[in-house]
Coordinates of C-alpha atoms in Angstrom, one line a residue:
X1 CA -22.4 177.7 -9.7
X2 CA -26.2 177.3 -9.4
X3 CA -27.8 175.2 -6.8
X4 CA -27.9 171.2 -7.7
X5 CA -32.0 171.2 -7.2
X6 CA -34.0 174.0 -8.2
X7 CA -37.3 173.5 -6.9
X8 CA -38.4 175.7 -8.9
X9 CA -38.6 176.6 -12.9
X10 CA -39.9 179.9 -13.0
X11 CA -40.2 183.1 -10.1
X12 CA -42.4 185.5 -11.0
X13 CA -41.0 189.0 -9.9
X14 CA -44.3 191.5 -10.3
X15 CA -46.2 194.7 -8.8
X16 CA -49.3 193.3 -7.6
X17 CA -51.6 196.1 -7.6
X18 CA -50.4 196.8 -11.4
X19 CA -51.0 193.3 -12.5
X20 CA -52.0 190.9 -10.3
X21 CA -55.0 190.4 -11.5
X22 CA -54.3 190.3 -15.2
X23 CA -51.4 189.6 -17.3
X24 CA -49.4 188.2 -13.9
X25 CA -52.2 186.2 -13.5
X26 CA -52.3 185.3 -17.5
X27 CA -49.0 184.1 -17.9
X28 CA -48.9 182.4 -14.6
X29 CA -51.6 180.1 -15.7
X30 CA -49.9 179.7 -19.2
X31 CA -46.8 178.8 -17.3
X32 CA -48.5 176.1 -15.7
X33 CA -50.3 174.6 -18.3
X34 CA -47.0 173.7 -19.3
X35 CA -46.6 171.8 -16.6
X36 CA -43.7 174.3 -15.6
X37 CA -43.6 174.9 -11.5
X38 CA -44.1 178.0 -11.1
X39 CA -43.6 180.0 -7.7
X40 CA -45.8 183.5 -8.2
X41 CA -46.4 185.0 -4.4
X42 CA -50.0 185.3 -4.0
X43 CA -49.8 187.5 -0.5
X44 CA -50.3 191.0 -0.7
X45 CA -46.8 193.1 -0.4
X46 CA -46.8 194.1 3.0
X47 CA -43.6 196.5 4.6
X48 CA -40.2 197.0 3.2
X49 CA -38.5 193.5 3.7
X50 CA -39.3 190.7 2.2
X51 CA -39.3 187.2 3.8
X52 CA -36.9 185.0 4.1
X53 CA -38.7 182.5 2.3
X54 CA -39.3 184.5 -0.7
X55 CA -35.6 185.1 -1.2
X56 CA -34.9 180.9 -0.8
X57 CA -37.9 180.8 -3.6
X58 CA -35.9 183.0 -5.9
X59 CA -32.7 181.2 -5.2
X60 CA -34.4 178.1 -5.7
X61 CA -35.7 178.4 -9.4
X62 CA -33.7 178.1 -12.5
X63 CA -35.5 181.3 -14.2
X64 CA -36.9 184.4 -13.1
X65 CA -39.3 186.7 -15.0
X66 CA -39.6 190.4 -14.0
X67 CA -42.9 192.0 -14.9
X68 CA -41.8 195.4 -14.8
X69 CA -45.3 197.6 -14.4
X70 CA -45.5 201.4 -14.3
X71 CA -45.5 201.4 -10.4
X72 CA -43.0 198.7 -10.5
X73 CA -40.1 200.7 -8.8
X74 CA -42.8 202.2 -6.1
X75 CA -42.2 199.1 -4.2
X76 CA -39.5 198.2 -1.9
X77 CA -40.6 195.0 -1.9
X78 CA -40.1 195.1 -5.6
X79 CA -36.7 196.6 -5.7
X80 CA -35.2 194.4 -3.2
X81 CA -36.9 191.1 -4.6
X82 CA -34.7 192.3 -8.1
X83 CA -31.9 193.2 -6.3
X84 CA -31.6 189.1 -4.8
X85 CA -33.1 188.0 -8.4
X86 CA -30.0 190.1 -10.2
X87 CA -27.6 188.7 -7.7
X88 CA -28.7 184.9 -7.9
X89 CA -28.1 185.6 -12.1
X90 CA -24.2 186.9 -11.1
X91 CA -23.6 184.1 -8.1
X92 CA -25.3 180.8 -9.6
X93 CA -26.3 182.0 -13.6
X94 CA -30.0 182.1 -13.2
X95 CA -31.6 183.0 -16.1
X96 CA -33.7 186.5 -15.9
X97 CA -36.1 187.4 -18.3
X98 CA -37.6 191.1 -18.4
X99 CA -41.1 191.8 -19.4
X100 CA -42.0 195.7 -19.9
X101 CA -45.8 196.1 -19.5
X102 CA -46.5 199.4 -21.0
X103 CA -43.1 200.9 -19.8
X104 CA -40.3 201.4 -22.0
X105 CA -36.6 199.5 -21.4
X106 CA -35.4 203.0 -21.5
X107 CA -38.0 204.1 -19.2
X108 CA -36.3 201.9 -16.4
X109 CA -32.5 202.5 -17.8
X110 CA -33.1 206.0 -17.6
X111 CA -35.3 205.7 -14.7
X112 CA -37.8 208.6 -16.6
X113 CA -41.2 209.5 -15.9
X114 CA -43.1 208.1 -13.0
X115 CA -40.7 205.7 -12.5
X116 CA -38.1 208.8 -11.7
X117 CA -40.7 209.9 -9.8
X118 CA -41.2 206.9 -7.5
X119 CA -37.5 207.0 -6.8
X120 CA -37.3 210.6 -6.2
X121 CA -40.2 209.8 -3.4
X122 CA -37.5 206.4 -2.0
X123 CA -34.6 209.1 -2.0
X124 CA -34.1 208.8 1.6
X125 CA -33.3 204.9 1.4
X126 CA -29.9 203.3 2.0
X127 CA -30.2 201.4 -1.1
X128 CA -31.1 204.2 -3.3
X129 CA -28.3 204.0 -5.2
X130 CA -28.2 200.0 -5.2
X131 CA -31.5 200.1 -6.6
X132 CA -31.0 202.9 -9.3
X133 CA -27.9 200.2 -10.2
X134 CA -30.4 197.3 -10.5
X135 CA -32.7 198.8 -12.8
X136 CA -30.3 200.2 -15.3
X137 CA -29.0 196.6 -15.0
X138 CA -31.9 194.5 -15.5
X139 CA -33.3 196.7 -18.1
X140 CA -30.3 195.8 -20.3
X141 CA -31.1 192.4 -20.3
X142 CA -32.6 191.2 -23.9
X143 CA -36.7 191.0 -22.7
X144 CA -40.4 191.3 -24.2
X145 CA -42.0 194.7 -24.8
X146 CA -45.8 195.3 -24.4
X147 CA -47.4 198.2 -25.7
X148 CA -50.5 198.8 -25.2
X149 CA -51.9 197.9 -28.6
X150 CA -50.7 194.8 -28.4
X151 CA -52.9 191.3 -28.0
X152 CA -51.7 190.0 -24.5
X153 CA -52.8 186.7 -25.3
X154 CA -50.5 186.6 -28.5
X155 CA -47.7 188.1 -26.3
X156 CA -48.1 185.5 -23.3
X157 CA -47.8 183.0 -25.8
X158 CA -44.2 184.3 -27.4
X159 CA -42.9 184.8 -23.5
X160 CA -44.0 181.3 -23.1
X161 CA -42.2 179.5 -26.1
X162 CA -39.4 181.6 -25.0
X163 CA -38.9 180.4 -21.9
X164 CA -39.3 177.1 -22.5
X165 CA -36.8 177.5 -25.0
X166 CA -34.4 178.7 -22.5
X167 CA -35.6 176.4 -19.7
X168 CA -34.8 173.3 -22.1
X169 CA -31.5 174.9 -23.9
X170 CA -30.5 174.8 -19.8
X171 CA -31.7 171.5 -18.9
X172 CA -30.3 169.4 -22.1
X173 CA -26.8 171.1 -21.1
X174 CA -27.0 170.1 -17.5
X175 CA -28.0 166.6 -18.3
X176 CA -25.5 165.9 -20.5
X177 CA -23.2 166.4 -18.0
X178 CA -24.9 164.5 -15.4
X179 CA -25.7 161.5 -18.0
X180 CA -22.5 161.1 -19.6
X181 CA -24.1 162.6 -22.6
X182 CA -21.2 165.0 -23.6
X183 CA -20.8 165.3 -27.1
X184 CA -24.2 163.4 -27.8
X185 CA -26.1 166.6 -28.7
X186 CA -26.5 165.7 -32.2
X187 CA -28.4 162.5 -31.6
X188 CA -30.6 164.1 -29.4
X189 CA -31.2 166.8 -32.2
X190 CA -32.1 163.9 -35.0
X191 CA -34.2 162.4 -32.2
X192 CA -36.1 165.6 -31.9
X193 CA -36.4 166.0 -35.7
X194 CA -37.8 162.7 -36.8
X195 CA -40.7 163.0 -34.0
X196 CA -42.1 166.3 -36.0
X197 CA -42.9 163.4 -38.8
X198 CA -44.3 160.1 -36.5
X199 CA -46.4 160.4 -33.3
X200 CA -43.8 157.1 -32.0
X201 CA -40.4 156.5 -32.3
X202 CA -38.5 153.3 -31.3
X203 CA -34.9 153.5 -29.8
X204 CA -33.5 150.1 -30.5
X205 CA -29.6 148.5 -29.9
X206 CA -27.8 146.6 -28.1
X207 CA -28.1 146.6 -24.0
X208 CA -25.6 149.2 -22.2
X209 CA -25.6 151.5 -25.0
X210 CA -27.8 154.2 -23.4
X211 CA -30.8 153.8 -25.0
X212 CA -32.7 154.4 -21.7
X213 CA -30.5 157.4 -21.0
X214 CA -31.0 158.9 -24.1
X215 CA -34.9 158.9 -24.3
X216 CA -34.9 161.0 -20.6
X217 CA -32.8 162.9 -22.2
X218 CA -35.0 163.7 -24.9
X219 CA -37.8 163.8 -23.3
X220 CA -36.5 166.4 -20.9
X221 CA -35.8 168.6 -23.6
X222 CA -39.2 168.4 -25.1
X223 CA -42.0 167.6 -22.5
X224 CA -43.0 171.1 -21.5
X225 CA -44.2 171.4 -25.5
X226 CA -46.9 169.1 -24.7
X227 CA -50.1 170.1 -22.5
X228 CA -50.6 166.2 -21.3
X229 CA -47.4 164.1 -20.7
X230 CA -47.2 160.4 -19.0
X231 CA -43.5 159.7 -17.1

């Protein structure tokens, strides 16, 4: 069961030296113009362990995107920041999204060129094997490829819609639960369609129906498409 109150909507998993300073940075801005909190560690990796707080930031958001790089699996810090992110998915159903920039999904199931390499160099770890595990695990998971050709700025965008598609499929579910919304799913569907026509729509009926209800619900569901919103 996930934590109650993610304080977070997205965790950025990345290899700072690969892309810290360009697409990271990219889609972390994108991300916020969305108004979509967004926790991206801005300290430079330092040792094997990662702090505690890091791992309660991961825990704490309802989706995490790994930005696997070329020198991705080079890091410890890397691995075992997936290794938590992987195991929040399994214990609480965190949604993980994988991002290959300039690697191949097979490159990281297969763990083959540099990547291989990087591990070879790790061999003596304890977690070896966890880590080779991880990988193959997260690499499975549907993602976004990037070669090389590619626009980035055309990419960021489709990663974007994407996971505010998944970050709204996840919040309409749990607030029809908490709402007493069950089963209501179609209204707030017709809702959603009449407002691609008319810049306003009026909710009207009588008191204690859940007129109130209903437009939070709504609105939750579609906020995050807007680049100014007022609550």
């Amino acid at each position: 069961m996930a934590p109650k109150n993610n304080k977070y909507d997205v965790f950025i998993s990345f290899r700072g030296e690969d892309t810290r300073n360009n697409f990271t940075s990219h889609l972390h801005k994108a991300l916020l113009l969305k108004n979509l909190q967004v926790y991206m560690d801005e300290r430079l990796e330092s040792g094997d362990e990662i702090s505690s707080a890091l791992l309660t930031a991961i825990q704490d958001s309802k989706l995490s995107v790994i930005v696997f790089s070329e020198n991705y699996a080079s890091s410890r810090w890397c691995l075992n920041e997936l290794v938590h992110i992987l195991r929040c998915k399994e214990r609480y159903g965190q949604i993980v999204v994988p991002m290959f920039y300039h690697v191949r999904p097979c490159d990281i199931r297969n763990k083959q060129g540099i990547l291989e390499l990087h591990l070879v160099h790790l061999k003596n770890a304890l977690e070896v094997t966890q880590w080779r595990t991880t990988l193959t695990s997260a690499a499975n998971l549907s993602g976004c490829n990037s070669p090389k050709t590619r626009c980035e700025s055309n990419l960021i965008e489709k990663i974007v819609e994407d996971i505010l598609k998944k970050l709204n499929s996840l919040s309409s579910s749990s607030d029809y639960l908490n709402n007493g919304l069950v089963g209501m799913s179609r209204r707030i569907k017709h809702l959603e369609s009449l407002l691609l026509d008319v810049p306003i729509l009026g909710i009207c009926g009588m008191g204690g129906m859940g007129k109130t209800t209903l437009a939070r619900a709504l609105f939750t569901q579609i906020y995050n498409r807007f680049e100014c919103i007022q609550k």
